[in-house]
Short mmCIF file of the C-alpha atoms (twelve columns), coordinates in Angstrom:
data_MODEL
# 
_entry.id   MODEL 
# 
loop_
_atom_site.group_PDB 
_atom_site.id 
_atom_site.type_symbol 
_atom_site.label_atom_id 
_atom_site.label_alt_id 
_atom_site.label_comp_id 
_atom_site.label_asym_id 
_atom_site.label_seq_id 
_atom_site.Cartn_x 
_atom_site.Cartn_y 
_atom_site.Cartn_z 
_atom_site.pdbx_PDB_model_num 
ATOM 1   C CA . UNK A 1   -64.086  27.466 42.154 1 
ATOM 2   C CA . UNK A 2   -65.311  23.861 41.975 1 
ATOM 3   C CA . UNK A 3   -64.918  23.475 45.756 1 
ATOM 4   C CA . UNK A 4   -66.787  26.736 46.320 1 
ATOM 5   C CA . UNK A 5   -69.720  25.714 44.120 1 
ATOM 6   C CA . UNK A 6   -69.989  22.252 45.660 1 
ATOM 7   C CA . UNK A 7   -69.736  23.620 49.219 1 
ATOM 8   C CA . UNK A 8   -72.330  26.328 48.571 1 
ATOM 9   C CA . UNK A 9   -74.788  23.967 46.880 1 
ATOM 10  C CA . UNK A 10  -74.454  21.577 49.793 1 
ATOM 11  C CA . UNK A 11  -74.912  24.230 52.505 1 
ATOM 12  C CA . UNK A 12  -77.472  26.507 50.825 1 
ATOM 13  C CA . UNK A 13  -80.462  24.457 52.054 1 
ATOM 14  C CA . UNK A 14  -82.260  25.016 48.722 1 
ATOM 15  C CA . UNK A 15  -84.533  22.508 47.000 1 
ATOM 16  C CA . UNK A 16  -82.902  22.021 43.573 1 
ATOM 17  C CA . UNK A 17  -85.985  20.311 42.130 1 
ATOM 18  C CA . UNK A 18  -87.948  23.579 42.081 1 
ATOM 19  C CA . UNK A 19  -87.351  25.969 39.174 1 
ATOM 20  C CA . UNK A 20  -87.774  29.025 41.391 1 
ATOM 21  C CA . UNK A 21  -85.099  27.803 43.785 1 
ATOM 22  C CA . UNK A 22  -82.744  27.092 40.881 1 
ATOM 23  C CA . UNK A 23  -83.045  30.763 39.898 1 
ATOM 24  C CA . UNK A 24  -82.198  31.795 43.448 1 
ATOM 25  C CA . UNK A 25  -79.160  29.504 43.479 1 
ATOM 26  C CA . UNK A 26  -77.862  30.810 40.148 1 
ATOM 27  C CA . UNK A 27  -77.516  34.326 41.564 1 
ATOM 28  C CA . UNK A 28  -74.822  33.176 43.971 1 
ATOM 29  C CA . UNK A 29  -72.682  31.711 41.228 1 
ATOM 30  C CA . UNK A 30  -71.609  35.235 40.283 1 
ATOM 31  C CA . UNK A 31  -68.815  34.948 42.862 1 
ATOM 32  C CA . UNK A 32  -67.070  32.538 40.525 1 
ATOM 33  C CA . UNK A 33  -66.483  35.488 38.148 1 
ATOM 34  C CA . UNK A 34  -63.938  36.882 40.614 1 
ATOM 35  C CA . UNK A 35  -61.289  34.154 40.155 1 
ATOM 36  C CA . UNK A 36  -62.013  34.116 36.414 1 
ATOM 37  C CA . UNK A 37  -61.261  37.855 36.234 1 
ATOM 38  C CA . UNK A 38  -58.071  37.418 38.257 1 
ATOM 39  C CA . UNK A 39  -56.896  34.583 36.004 1 
ATOM 40  C CA . UNK A 40  -57.697  36.657 32.905 1 
ATOM 41  C CA . UNK A 41  -55.607  39.538 34.274 1 
ATOM 42  C CA . UNK A 42  -52.701  37.185 35.021 1 
ATOM 43  C CA . UNK A 43  -52.917  35.777 31.500 1 
ATOM 44  C CA . UNK A 44  -52.820  39.223 29.906 1 
ATOM 45  C CA . UNK A 45  -49.834  40.172 32.064 1 
ATOM 46  C CA . UNK A 46  -47.997  36.995 31.008 1 
ATOM 47  C CA . UNK A 47  -48.530  37.943 27.359 1 
ATOM 48  C CA . UNK A 48  -47.528  41.563 27.935 1 
ATOM 49  C CA . UNK A 49  -44.337  40.967 29.956 1 
ATOM 50  C CA . UNK A 50  -42.269  39.285 27.156 1 
ATOM 51  C CA . UNK A 51  -43.250  42.037 24.712 1 
ATOM 52  C CA . UNK A 52  -42.106  44.724 27.139 1 
ATOM 53  C CA . UNK A 53  -38.782  42.972 27.748 1 
ATOM 54  C CA . UNK A 54  -37.970  42.563 24.033 1 
ATOM 55  C CA . UNK A 55  -39.240  45.956 22.880 1 
ATOM 56  C CA . UNK A 56  -39.793  48.537 25.595 1 
ATOM 57  C CA . UNK A 57  -41.315  51.168 23.291 1 
ATOM 58  C CA . UNK A 58  -43.929  48.791 21.925 1 
ATOM 59  C CA . UNK A 59  -44.579  47.523 25.444 1 
ATOM 60  C CA . UNK A 60  -45.199  51.046 26.713 1 
ATOM 61  C CA . UNK A 61  -47.646  51.796 23.923 1 
ATOM 62  C CA . UNK A 62  -49.379  48.477 24.479 1 
ATOM 63  C CA . UNK A 63  -49.573  49.222 28.219 1 
ATOM 64  C CA . UNK A 64  -51.472  52.459 27.621 1 
ATOM 65  C CA . UNK A 65  -53.652  50.910 24.926 1 
ATOM 66  C CA . UNK A 66  -54.736  48.127 27.253 1 
ATOM 67  C CA . UNK A 67  -55.313  50.564 30.129 1 
ATOM 68  C CA . UNK A 68  -57.428  52.935 28.040 1 
ATOM 69  C CA . UNK A 69  -59.277  49.973 26.513 1 
ATOM 70  C CA . UNK A 70  -60.162  48.628 29.955 1 
ATOM 71  C CA . UNK A 71  -61.454  52.063 31.037 1 
ATOM 72  C CA . UNK A 72  -63.491  52.456 27.857 1 
ATOM 73  C CA . UNK A 73  -64.974  48.973 28.303 1 
ATOM 74  C CA . UNK A 74  -65.998  49.821 31.861 1 
ATOM 75  C CA . UNK A 75  -67.481  53.158 30.760 1 
ATOM 76  C CA . UNK A 76  -69.402  51.376 27.991 1 
ATOM 77  C CA . UNK A 77  -70.922  48.938 30.477 1 
ATOM 78  C CA . UNK A 78  -71.922  51.766 32.832 1 
ATOM 79  C CA . UNK A 79  -73.468  53.762 29.977 1 
ATOM 80  C CA . UNK A 80  -75.566  50.834 28.742 1 
ATOM 81  C CA . UNK A 81  -76.661  49.340 32.062 1 
ATOM 82  C CA . UNK A 82  -76.648  52.114 34.673 1 
ATOM 83  C CA . UNK A 83  -80.271  53.118 34.095 1 
ATOM 84  C CA . UNK A 84  -81.403  49.499 34.481 1 
ATOM 85  C CA . UNK A 85  -79.353  48.908 37.623 1 
ATOM 86  C CA . UNK A 86  -80.109  52.254 39.282 1 
ATOM 87  C CA . UNK A 87  -82.466  51.487 42.174 1 
ATOM 88  C CA . UNK A 88  -81.969  54.760 44.075 1 
ATOM 89  C CA . UNK A 89  -85.640  55.688 43.567 1 
ATOM 90  C CA . UNK A 90  -87.069  52.200 44.034 1 
ATOM 91  C CA . UNK A 91  -88.965  52.043 47.333 1 
ATOM 92  C CA . UNK A 92  -91.061  48.931 46.687 1 
ATOM 93  C CA . UNK A 93  -89.456  46.846 49.416 1 
ATOM 94  C CA . UNK A 94  -89.550  49.694 51.929 1 
ATOM 95  C CA . UNK A 95  -93.227  50.345 51.266 1 
ATOM 96  C CA . UNK A 96  -93.982  46.627 51.393 1 
ATOM 97  C CA . UNK A 97  -92.304  46.267 54.783 1 
ATOM 98  C CA . UNK A 98  -94.105  49.312 56.149 1 
ATOM 99  C CA . UNK A 99  -97.447  47.974 54.997 1 
ATOM 100 C CA . UNK A 100 -96.787  44.742 56.872 1 
ATOM 101 C CA . UNK A 101 -95.878  46.567 60.067 1 
ATOM 102 C CA . UNK A 102 -98.653  49.143 59.771 1 
ATOM 103 C CA . UNK A 103 -101.251 46.358 59.636 1 
ATOM 104 C CA . UNK A 104 -100.273 45.156 63.129 1 
ATOM 105 C CA . UNK A 105 -102.084 46.741 66.110 1 
ATOM 106 C CA . UNK A 106 -100.167 48.500 68.863 1 
ATOM 107 C CA . UNK A 107 -97.892  46.250 70.932 1 
ATOM 108 C CA . UNK A 108 -98.540  43.324 68.580 1 
ATOM 109 C CA . UNK A 109 -96.497  40.464 67.150 1 
ATOM 110 C CA . UNK A 110 -95.844  40.007 63.424 1 
ATOM 111 C CA . UNK A 111 -95.141  36.404 62.397 1 
ATOM 112 C CA . UNK A 112 -93.372  36.280 59.032 1 
ATOM 113 C CA . UNK A 113 -92.140  33.522 56.732 1 
ATOM 114 C CA . UNK A 114 -90.103  33.919 53.567 1 
ATOM 115 C CA . UNK A 115 -87.287  36.227 52.477 1 
ATOM 116 C CA . UNK A 116 -89.225  39.320 51.434 1 
ATOM 117 C CA . UNK A 117 -91.643  39.560 54.388 1 
ATOM 118 C CA . UNK A 118 -88.930  38.678 56.897 1 
ATOM 119 C CA . UNK A 119 -86.061  40.814 55.617 1 
ATOM 120 C CA . UNK A 120 -88.094  43.925 54.857 1 
ATOM 121 C CA . UNK A 121 -90.051  43.995 58.110 1 
ATOM 122 C CA . UNK A 122 -87.103  43.049 60.328 1 
ATOM 123 C CA . UNK A 123 -84.833  45.649 58.710 1 
ATOM 124 C CA . UNK A 124 -87.364  48.432 59.196 1 
ATOM 125 C CA . UNK A 125 -88.153  47.349 62.733 1 
ATOM 126 C CA . UNK A 126 -84.659  46.758 64.125 1 
ATOM 127 C CA . UNK A 127 -82.435  48.924 61.886 1 
ATOM 128 C CA . UNK A 128 -84.633  51.964 61.270 1 
ATOM 129 C CA . UNK A 129 -86.639  51.550 64.499 1 
ATOM 130 C CA . UNK A 130 -89.924  51.697 62.571 1 
ATOM 131 C CA . UNK A 131 -92.888  50.556 64.688 1 
ATOM 132 C CA . UNK A 132 -90.775  49.861 67.815 1 
ATOM 133 C CA . UNK A 133 -93.865  48.519 69.609 1 
ATOM 134 C CA . UNK A 134 -94.122  45.517 67.255 1 
ATOM 135 C CA . UNK A 135 -92.162  42.275 67.620 1 
ATOM 136 C CA . UNK A 136 -91.191  40.649 64.300 1 
ATOM 137 C CA . UNK A 137 -90.687  36.881 64.570 1 
ATOM 138 C CA . UNK A 138 -89.355  34.753 61.701 1 
ATOM 139 C CA . UNK A 139 -91.159  31.403 61.697 1 
ATOM 140 C CA . UNK A 140 -88.456  29.712 59.617 1 
ATOM 141 C CA . UNK A 141 -85.546  30.748 61.833 1 
ATOM 142 C CA . UNK A 142 -87.161  30.357 65.231 1 
ATOM 143 C CA . UNK A 143 -86.576  26.599 65.187 1 
ATOM 144 C CA . UNK A 144 -82.786  26.941 65.278 1 
ATOM 145 C CA . UNK A 145 -80.962  26.696 68.584 1 
ATOM 146 C CA . UNK A 146 -79.161  30.027 68.103 1 
ATOM 147 C CA . UNK A 147 -82.317  32.058 67.449 1 
ATOM 148 C CA . UNK A 148 -83.584  32.372 71.009 1 
ATOM 149 C CA . UNK A 149 -80.340  33.520 72.711 1 
ATOM 150 C CA . UNK A 150 -79.569  35.937 69.880 1 
ATOM 151 C CA . UNK A 151 -83.010  37.539 69.499 1 
ATOM 152 C CA . UNK A 152 -84.871  37.220 72.779 1 
ATOM 153 C CA . UNK A 153 -83.632  40.651 73.910 1 
ATOM 154 C CA . UNK A 154 -85.364  42.225 70.877 1 
ATOM 155 C CA . UNK A 155 -88.828  41.045 71.868 1 
ATOM 156 C CA . UNK A 156 -91.147  42.888 74.236 1 
ATOM 157 C CA . UNK A 157 -94.450  41.092 73.604 1 
ATOM 158 C CA . UNK A 158 -93.390  37.723 72.208 1 
ATOM 159 C CA . UNK A 159 -92.574  34.919 74.639 1 
ATOM 160 C CA . UNK A 160 -90.630  31.789 73.660 1 
ATOM 161 C CA . UNK A 161 -92.463  28.570 74.484 1 
ATOM 162 C CA . UNK A 162 -90.886  25.247 75.351 1 
ATOM 163 C CA . UNK A 163 -92.584  23.315 72.536 1 
ATOM 164 C CA . UNK A 164 -92.062  25.657 69.613 1 
ATOM 165 C CA . UNK A 165 -88.429  24.751 68.914 1 
ATOM 166 C CA . UNK A 166 -89.140  21.013 68.710 1 
ATOM 167 C CA . UNK A 167 -92.143  21.432 66.421 1 
ATOM 168 C CA . UNK A 168 -90.430  23.919 64.134 1 
ATOM 169 C CA . UNK A 169 -87.425  21.647 63.841 1 
ATOM 170 C CA . UNK A 170 -89.731  18.886 62.652 1 
ATOM 171 C CA . UNK A 171 -91.383  21.277 60.198 1 
ATOM 172 C CA . UNK A 172 -88.051  22.426 58.806 1 
ATOM 173 C CA . UNK A 173 -87.058  18.991 57.480 1 
ATOM 174 C CA . UNK A 174 -90.023  18.626 55.156 1 
ATOM 175 C CA . UNK A 175 -88.407  15.858 53.124 1 
ATOM 176 C CA . UNK A 176 -88.052  13.663 56.192 1 
ATOM 177 C CA . UNK A 177 -91.512  14.380 57.663 1 
ATOM 178 C CA . UNK A 178 -94.859  13.080 56.360 1 
ATOM 179 C CA . UNK A 179 -97.000  15.901 55.001 1 
ATOM 180 C CA . UNK A 180 -99.951  15.089 57.266 1 
ATOM 181 C CA . UNK A 181 -97.807  15.349 60.383 1 
ATOM 182 C CA . UNK A 182 -96.190  18.480 58.990 1 
ATOM 183 C CA . UNK A 183 -99.550  20.186 58.471 1 
ATOM 184 C CA . UNK A 184 -100.778 19.146 61.905 1 
ATOM 185 C CA . UNK A 185 -97.565  20.367 63.494 1 
ATOM 186 C CA . UNK A 186 -97.857  23.731 61.806 1 
ATOM 187 C CA . UNK A 187 -101.473 24.106 62.939 1 
ATOM 188 C CA . UNK A 188 -100.563 23.146 66.492 1 
ATOM 189 C CA . UNK A 189 -97.605  25.508 66.406 1 
ATOM 190 C CA . UNK A 190 -99.695  28.450 65.226 1 
ATOM 191 C CA . UNK A 191 -102.357 27.773 67.863 1 
ATOM 192 C CA . UNK A 192 -99.695  27.507 70.571 1 
ATOM 193 C CA . UNK A 193 -97.975  30.717 69.497 1 
ATOM 194 C CA . UNK A 194 -101.317 32.530 69.244 1 
ATOM 195 C CA . UNK A 195 -102.349 31.444 72.734 1 
ATOM 196 C CA . UNK A 196 -98.955  32.433 74.107 1 
ATOM 197 C CA . UNK A 197 -99.165  35.855 72.453 1 
ATOM 198 C CA . UNK A 198 -102.723 36.318 73.722 1 
ATOM 199 C CA . UNK A 199 -101.669 35.420 77.257 1 
ATOM 200 C CA . UNK A 200 -98.721  37.821 77.084 1 
ATOM 201 C CA . UNK A 201 -100.943 40.612 75.745 1 
ATOM 202 C CA . UNK A 202 -103.534 40.100 78.519 1 
ATOM 203 C CA . UNK A 203 -100.795 39.992 81.149 1 
ATOM 204 C CA . UNK A 204 -99.254  43.180 79.722 1 
ATOM 205 C CA . UNK A 205 -102.603 45.005 79.827 1 
ATOM 206 C CA . UNK A 206 -103.335 43.771 83.362 1 
ATOM 207 C CA . UNK A 207 -100.019 45.045 84.652 1 
ATOM 208 C CA . UNK A 208 -100.486 48.336 82.787 1 
# 
């Protein structure tokens, strides 16, 4: 569990100095409950086994008591928390993603940044085939080497430029880059991507 936590904290690429990011990181520590539950079950079995060997009748009764108790505990948790955890009628993220895509004109490109805009719009576009004429590009992921070969077949309007990967790589490491250069790089990147998208759109209309 210690190795898992240290490895995850090191690879999560999350700024621990920000309170919001600490809250995001805490959600992933729930995996540590799995080995704790397994160890608790092993401990109960170690306590139960000697009782069953010395007195089989008491062990049998205890076996059923523990089994029924575990079922009742689970039912109690479901009864108290099911209504809070039931998201079957919650369509906030779906509606949010549709609003983002609906705001883009026909055969356009949607540039997103952040978990909610990126995940909602990309899921609707590429999993549910909503607004198939729109290309959804994640500005945070596009700087990685694996992004272009994995996603270029999904894009119809968007064209990868030679400079975007270098600039986005510089923007990604904000701690190692002066803020003035970072801001300038982002502005230059957006202008370059906008010009590239404009050129692609004009070329598409000319051919059509």
